[in-house]
PDB file of C-alpha atoms in Angstrom:
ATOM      1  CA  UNK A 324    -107.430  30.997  96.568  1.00  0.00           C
ATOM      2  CA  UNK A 325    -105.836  29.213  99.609  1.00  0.00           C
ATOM      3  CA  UNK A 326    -105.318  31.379 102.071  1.00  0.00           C
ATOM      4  CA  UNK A 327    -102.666  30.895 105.041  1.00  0.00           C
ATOM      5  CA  UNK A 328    -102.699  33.393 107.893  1.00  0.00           C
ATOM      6  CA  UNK A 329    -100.276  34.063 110.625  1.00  0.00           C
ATOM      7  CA  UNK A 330    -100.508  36.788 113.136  1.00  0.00           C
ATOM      8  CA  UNK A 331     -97.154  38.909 111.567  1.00  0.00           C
ATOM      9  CA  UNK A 332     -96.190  39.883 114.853  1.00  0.00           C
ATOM     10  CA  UNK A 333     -93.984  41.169 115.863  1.00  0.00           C
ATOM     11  CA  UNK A 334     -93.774  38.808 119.134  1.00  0.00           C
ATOM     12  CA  UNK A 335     -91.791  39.387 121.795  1.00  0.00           C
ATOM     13  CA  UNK A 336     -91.201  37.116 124.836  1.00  0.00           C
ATOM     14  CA  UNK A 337     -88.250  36.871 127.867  1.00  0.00           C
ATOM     15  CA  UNK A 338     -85.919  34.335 127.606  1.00  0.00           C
ATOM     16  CA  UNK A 339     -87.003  31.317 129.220  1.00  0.00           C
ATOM     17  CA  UNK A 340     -90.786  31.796 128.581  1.00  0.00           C
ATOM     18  CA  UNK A 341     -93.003  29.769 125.976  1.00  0.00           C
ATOM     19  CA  UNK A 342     -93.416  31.783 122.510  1.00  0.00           C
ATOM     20  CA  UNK A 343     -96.989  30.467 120.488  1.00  0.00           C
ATOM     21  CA  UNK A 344     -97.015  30.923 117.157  1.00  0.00           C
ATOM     22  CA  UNK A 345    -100.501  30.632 115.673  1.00  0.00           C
ATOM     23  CA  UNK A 346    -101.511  29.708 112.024  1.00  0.00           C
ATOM     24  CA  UNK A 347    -105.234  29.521 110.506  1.00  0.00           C
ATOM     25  CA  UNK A 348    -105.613  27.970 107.158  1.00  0.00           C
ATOM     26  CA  UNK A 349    -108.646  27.932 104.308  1.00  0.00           C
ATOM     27  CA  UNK A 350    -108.655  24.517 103.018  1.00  0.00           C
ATOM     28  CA  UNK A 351    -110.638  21.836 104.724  1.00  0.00           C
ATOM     29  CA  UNK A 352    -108.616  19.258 102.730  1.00  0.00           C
ATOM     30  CA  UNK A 353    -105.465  20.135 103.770  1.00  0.00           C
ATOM     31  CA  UNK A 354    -103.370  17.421 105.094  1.00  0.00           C
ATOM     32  CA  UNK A 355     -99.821  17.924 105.929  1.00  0.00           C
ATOM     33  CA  UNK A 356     -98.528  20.973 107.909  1.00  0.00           C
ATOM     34  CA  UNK A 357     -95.390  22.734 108.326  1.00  0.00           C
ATOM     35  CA  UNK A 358     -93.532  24.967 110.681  1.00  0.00           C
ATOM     36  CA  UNK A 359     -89.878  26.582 109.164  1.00  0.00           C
ATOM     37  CA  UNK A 360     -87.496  28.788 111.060  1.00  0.00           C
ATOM     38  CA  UNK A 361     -86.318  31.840 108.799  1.00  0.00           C
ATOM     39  CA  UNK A 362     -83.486  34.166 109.763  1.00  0.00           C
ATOM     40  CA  UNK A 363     -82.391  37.611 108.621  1.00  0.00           C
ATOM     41  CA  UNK A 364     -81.011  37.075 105.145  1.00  0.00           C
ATOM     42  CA  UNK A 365     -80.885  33.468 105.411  1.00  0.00           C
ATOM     43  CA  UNK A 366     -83.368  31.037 103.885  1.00  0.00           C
ATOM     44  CA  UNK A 367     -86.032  29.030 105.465  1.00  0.00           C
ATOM     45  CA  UNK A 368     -85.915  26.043 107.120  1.00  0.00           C
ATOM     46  CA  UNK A 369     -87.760  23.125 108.211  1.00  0.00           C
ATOM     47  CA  UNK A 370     -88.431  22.554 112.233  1.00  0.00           C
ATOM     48  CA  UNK A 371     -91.370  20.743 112.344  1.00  0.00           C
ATOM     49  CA  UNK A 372     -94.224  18.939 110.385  1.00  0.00           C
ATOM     50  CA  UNK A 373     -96.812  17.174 111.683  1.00  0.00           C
ATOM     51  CA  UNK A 374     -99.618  15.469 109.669  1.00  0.00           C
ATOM     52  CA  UNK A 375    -102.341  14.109 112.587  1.00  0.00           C
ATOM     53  CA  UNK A 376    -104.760  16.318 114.880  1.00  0.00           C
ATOM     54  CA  UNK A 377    -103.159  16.715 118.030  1.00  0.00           C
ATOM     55  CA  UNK A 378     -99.439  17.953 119.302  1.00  0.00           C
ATOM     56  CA  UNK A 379     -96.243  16.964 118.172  1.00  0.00           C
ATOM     57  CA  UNK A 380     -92.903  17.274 120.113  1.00  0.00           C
ATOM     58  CA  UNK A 381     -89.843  17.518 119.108  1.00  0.00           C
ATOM     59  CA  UNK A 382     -87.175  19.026 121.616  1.00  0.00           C
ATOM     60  CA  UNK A 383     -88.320  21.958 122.912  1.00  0.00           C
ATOM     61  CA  UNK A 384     -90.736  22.799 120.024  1.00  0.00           C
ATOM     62  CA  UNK A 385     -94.861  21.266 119.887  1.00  0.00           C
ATOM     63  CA  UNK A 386     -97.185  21.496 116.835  1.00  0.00           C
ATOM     64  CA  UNK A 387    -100.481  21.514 117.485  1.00  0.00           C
ATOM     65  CA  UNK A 388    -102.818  20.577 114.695  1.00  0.00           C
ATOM     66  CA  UNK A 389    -106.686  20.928 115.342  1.00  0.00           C
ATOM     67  CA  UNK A 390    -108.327  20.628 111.396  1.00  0.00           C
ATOM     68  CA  UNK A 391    -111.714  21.211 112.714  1.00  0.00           C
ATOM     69  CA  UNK A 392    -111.027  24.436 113.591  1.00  0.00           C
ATOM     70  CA  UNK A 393    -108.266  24.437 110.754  1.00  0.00           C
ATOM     71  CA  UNK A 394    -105.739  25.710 113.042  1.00  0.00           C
ATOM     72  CA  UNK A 395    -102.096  24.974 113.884  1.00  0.00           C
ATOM     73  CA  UNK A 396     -99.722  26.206 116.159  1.00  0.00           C
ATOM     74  CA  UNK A 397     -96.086  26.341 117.293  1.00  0.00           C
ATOM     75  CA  UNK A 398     -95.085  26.497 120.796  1.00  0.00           C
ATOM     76  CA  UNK A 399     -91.547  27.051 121.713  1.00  0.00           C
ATOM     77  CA  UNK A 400     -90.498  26.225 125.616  1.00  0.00           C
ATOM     78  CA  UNK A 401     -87.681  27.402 127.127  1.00  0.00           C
ATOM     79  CA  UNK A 402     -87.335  30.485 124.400  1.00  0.00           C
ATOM     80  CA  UNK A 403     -83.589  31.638 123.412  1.00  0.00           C
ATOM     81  CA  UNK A 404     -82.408  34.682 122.068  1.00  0.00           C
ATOM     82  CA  UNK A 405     -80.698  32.033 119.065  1.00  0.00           C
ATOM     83  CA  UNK A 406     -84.982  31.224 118.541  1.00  0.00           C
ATOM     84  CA  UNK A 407     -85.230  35.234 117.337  1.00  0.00           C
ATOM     85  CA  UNK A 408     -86.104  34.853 113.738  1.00  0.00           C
ATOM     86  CA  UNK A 409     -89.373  34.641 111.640  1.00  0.00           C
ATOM     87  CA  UNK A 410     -91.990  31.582 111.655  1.00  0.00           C
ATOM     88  CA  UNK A 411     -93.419  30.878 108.760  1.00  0.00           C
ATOM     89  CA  UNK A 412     -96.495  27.995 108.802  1.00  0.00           C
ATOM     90  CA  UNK A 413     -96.783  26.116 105.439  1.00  0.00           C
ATOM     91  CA  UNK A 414    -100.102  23.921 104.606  1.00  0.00           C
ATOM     92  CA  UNK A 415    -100.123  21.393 101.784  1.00  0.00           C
ATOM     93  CA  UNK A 416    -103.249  21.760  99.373  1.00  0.00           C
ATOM     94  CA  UNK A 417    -104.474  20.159  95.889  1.00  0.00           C
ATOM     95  CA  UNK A 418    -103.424  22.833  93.403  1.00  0.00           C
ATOM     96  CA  UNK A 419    -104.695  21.257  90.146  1.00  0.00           C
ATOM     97  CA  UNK A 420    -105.423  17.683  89.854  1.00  0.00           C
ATOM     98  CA  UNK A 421    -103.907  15.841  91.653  1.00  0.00           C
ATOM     99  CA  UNK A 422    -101.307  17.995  92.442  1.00  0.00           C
ATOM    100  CA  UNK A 423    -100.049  18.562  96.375  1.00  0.00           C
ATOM    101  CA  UNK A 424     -98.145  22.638  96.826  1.00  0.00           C
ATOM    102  CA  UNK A 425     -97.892  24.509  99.611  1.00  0.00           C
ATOM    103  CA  UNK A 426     -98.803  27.791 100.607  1.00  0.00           C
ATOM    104  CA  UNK A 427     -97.142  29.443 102.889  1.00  0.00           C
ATOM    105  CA  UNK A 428     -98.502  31.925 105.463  1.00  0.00           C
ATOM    106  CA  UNK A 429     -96.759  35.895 105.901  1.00  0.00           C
ATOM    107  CA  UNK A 430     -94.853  34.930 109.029  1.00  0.00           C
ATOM    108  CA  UNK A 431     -95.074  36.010 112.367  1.00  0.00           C
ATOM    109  CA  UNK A 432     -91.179  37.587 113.430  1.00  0.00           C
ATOM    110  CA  UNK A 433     -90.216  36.730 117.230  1.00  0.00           C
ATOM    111  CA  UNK A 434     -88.119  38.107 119.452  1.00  0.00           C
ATOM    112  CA  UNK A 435     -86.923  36.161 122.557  1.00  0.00           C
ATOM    113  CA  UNK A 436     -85.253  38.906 125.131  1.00  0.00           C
ATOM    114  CA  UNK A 437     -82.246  38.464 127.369  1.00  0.00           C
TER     115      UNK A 437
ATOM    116  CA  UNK B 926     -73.525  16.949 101.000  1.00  0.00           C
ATOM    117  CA  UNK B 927     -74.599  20.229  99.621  1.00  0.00           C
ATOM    118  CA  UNK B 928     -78.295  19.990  99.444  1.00  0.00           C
ATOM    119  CA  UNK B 929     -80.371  22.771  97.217  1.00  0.00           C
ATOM    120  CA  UNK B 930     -77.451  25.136  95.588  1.00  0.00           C
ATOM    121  CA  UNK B 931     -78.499  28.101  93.481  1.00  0.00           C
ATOM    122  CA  UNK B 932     -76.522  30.621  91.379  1.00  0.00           C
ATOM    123  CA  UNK B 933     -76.144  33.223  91.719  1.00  0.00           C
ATOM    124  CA  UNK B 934     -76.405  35.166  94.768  1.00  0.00           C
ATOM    125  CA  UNK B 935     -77.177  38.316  94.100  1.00  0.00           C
ATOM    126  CA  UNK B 936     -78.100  40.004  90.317  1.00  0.00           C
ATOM    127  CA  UNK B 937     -78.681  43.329  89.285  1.00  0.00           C
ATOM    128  CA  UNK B 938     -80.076  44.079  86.129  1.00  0.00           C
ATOM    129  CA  UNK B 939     -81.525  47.109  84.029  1.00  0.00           C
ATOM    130  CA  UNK B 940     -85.117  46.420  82.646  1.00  0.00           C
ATOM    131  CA  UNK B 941     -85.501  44.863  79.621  1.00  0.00           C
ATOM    132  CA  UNK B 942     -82.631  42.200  80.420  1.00  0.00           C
ATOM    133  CA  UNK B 943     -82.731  38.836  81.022  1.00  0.00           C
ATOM    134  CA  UNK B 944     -81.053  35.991  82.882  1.00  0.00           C
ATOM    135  CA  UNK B 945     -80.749  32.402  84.125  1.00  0.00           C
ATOM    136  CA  UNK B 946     -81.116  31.265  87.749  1.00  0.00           C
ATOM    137  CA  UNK B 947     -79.870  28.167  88.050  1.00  0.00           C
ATOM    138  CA  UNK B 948     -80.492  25.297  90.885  1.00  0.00           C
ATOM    139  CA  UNK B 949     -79.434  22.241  91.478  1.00  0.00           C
ATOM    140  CA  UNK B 950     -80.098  19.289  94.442  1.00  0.00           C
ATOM    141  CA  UNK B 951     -78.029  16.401  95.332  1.00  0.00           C
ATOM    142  CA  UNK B 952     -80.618  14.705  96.991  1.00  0.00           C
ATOM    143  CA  UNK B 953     -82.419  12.644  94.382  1.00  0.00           C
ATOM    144  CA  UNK B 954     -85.431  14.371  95.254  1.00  0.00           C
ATOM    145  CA  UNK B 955     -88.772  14.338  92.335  1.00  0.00           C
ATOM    146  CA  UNK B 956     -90.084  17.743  93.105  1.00  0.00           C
ATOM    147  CA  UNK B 957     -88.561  21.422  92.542  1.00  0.00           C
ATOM    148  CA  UNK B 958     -89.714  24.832  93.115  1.00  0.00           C
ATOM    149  CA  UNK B 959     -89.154  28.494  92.203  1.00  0.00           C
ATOM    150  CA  UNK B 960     -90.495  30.531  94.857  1.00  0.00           C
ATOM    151  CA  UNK B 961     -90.019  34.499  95.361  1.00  0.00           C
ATOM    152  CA  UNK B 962     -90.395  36.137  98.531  1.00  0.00           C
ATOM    153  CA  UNK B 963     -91.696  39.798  99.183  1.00  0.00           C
ATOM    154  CA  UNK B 964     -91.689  41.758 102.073  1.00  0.00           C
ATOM    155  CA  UNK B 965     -95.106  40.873 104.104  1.00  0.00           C
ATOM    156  CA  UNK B 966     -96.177  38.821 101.238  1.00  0.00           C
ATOM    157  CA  UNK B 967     -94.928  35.721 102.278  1.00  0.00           C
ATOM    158  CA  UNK B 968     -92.996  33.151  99.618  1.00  0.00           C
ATOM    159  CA  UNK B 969     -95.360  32.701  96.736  1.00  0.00           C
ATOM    160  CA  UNK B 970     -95.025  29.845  94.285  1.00  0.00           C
ATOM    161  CA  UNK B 971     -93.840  30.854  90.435  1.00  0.00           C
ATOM    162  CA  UNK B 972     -93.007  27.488  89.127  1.00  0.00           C
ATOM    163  CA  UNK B 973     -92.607  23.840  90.108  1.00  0.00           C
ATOM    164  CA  UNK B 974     -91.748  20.797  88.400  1.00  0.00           C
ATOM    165  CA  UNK B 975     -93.600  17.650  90.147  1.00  0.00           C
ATOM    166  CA  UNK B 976     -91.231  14.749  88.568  1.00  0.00           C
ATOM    167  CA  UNK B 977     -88.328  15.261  85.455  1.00  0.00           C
ATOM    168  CA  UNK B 978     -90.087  16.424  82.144  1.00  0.00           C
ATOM    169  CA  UNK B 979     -93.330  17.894  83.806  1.00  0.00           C
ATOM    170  CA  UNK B 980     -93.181  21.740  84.958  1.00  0.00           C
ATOM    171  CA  UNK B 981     -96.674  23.594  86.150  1.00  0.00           C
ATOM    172  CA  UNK B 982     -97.192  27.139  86.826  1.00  0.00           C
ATOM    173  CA  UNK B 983     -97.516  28.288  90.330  1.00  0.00           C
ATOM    174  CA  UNK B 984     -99.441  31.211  92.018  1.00  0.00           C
ATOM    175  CA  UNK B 985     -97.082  34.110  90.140  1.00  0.00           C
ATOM    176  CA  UNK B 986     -95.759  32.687  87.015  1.00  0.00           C
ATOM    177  CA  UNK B 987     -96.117  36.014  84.647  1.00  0.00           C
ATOM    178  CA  UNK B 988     -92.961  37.168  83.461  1.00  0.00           C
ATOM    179  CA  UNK B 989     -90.573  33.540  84.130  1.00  0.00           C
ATOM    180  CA  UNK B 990     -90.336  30.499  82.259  1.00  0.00           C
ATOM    181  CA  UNK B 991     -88.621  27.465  83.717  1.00  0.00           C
ATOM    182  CA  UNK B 992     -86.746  24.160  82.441  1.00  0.00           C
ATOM    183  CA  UNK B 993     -86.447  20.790  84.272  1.00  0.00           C
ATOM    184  CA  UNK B 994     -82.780  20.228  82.710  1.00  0.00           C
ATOM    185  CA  UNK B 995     -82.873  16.832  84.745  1.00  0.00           C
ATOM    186  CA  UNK B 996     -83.968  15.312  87.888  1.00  0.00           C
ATOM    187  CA  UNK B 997     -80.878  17.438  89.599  1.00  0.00           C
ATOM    188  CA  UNK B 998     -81.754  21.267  87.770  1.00  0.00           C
ATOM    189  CA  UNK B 999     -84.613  23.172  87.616  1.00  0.00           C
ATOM    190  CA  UNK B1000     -83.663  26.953  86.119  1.00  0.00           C
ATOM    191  CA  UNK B1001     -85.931  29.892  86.323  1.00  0.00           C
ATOM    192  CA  UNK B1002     -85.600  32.417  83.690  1.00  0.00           C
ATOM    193  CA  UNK B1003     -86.486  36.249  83.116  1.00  0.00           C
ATOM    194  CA  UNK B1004     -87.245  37.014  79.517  1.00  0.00           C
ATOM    195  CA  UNK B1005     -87.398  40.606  80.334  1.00  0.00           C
ATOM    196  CA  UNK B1006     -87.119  41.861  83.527  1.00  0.00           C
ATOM    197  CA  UNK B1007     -89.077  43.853  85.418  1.00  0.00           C
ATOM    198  CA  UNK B1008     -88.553  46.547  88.469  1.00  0.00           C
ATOM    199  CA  UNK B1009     -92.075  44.249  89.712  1.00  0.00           C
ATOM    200  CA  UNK B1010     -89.579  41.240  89.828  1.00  0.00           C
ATOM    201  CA  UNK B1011     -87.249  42.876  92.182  1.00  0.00           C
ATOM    202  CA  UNK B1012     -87.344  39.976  94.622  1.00  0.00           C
ATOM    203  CA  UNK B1013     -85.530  37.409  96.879  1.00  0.00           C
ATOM    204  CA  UNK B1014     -85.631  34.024  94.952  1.00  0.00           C
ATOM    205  CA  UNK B1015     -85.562  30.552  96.377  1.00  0.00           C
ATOM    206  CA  UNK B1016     -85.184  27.241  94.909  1.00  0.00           C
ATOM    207  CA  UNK B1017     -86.885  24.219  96.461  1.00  0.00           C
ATOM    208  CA  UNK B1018     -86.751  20.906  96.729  1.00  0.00           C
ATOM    209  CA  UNK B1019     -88.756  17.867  98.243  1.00  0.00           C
ATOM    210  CA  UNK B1020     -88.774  14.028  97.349  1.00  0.00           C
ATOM    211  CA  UNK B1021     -92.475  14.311  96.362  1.00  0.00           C
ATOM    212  CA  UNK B1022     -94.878  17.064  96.233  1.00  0.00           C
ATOM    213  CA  UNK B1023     -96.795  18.118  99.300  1.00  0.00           C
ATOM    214  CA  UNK B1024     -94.104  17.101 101.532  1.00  0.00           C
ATOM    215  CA  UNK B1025     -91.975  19.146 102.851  1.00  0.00           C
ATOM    216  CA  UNK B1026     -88.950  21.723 101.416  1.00  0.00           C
ATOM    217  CA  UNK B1027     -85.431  22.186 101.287  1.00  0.00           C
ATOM    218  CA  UNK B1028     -84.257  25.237 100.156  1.00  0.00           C
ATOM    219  CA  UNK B1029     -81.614  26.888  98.814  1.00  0.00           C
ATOM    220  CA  UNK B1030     -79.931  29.889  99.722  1.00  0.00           C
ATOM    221  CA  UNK B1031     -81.482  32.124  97.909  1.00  0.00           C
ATOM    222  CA  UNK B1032     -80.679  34.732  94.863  1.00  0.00           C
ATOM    223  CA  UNK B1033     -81.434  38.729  96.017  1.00  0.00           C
ATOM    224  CA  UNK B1034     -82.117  40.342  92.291  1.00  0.00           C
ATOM    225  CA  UNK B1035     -82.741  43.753  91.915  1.00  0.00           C
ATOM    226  CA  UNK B1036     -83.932  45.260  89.105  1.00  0.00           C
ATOM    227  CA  UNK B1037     -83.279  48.851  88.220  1.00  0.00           C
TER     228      UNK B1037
END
């Protein structure tokens, strides 16, 4: 069983501080990591993948990817009431074959407060 | 542009009924996904089809059956449903498998 685990909050930080999101994963041969962005009701969606050990940037959002310690995390700078939702970390695995799926972790639900 | 639509958007149904979610992407993509998402369980794979003509059960696939239609529709049916299938549904997409999703908006089914 893959396992994906996020921390399922929930997190709360002021507005204007940096929010990390943390993610832990089972599979050594995991390869390709992703961050989405789910709000109440609505369905996810994709902010950020990254693929390589290291950080990422995009805007005001980093990955960080460290696969020896088979961790990845999401920082947010500059946090917005508009980034309140939940974070949910997907990891790519081998399901059967040769087949790539991902499995997605619980979520961890953030608050960013006026 | 519409991306990943899915019908419909929200279903009620007795036990012992069945029905049809449908989904279809405009974005030429190979891979599709049925996914259902639980309170504090996360989205958990049901289905997925990695290219038109193949489908492959996921993590949860008891209960559904699926159909790759074409390369654009990928339905997800209930033969008889379930109060344990009472579940937000979302339909995936990506242009190969492993990479990553867009989804759909979702289908909120209840069963009673």
């Amino acid at each position: 069983q893959k396992e994906v685990e996020q921390n399922s909050g929930p997190l709360s930080v002021p507005e204007g501080a940096i929010a990390s999101l943390n993610c832990t994963y089972s599979d050594r041969g995991s390869q390709s990591f992703f961050w989405y962005r789910q709000y109440s009701g609505k369905s996810p969606e994709l902010i950020m993948f990254i693929y390589s050990n290291g950080d990422k940037e995009d805007g005001r959002f980093t990955a960080q990817l460290n696969k020896a310690s088979q961790y990845v995390s999401l920082l947010i700078r500059d946090s917005q009431p508009s980034d309140s939702a939940t974070y949910l970390c997907a990891v790519s695995f081998i399901s059967s074959g040769s087949a790539r799926q991902l499995t997605f972790g619980s979520g961890t639900q953030l608050t960013v407060l006026p | 542009n519409a991306g990943v639509t899915q019908t419909p958007k929200f279903q009620v149904l007795k036990t012992g009924q069945s029905m049809t979610l449908q989904c279809a992407q405009d974005m030429n993509h190979n891979s599709m996904y049925w996914y259902r998402q639980d309170p504090g369980m996360g989205l958990r794979l049901i289905y997925y089809s990695a290219s038109e003509g193949t489908t492959d059960k996921g993590e949860v696939p008891n209960g559904y059956n699926v159909s790759r239609l074409n390369k654009r529709e990928f339905s997800l049916r209930l033969e008889s449903a379930a109060p344990s299938q009472t579940s937000v549904y979302f339909c995936a997409s990506s242009e190969a498998q492993g990479q990553g999703l867009h989804f759909g908006n979702g289908t909120r089914l209840t069963v009673t």
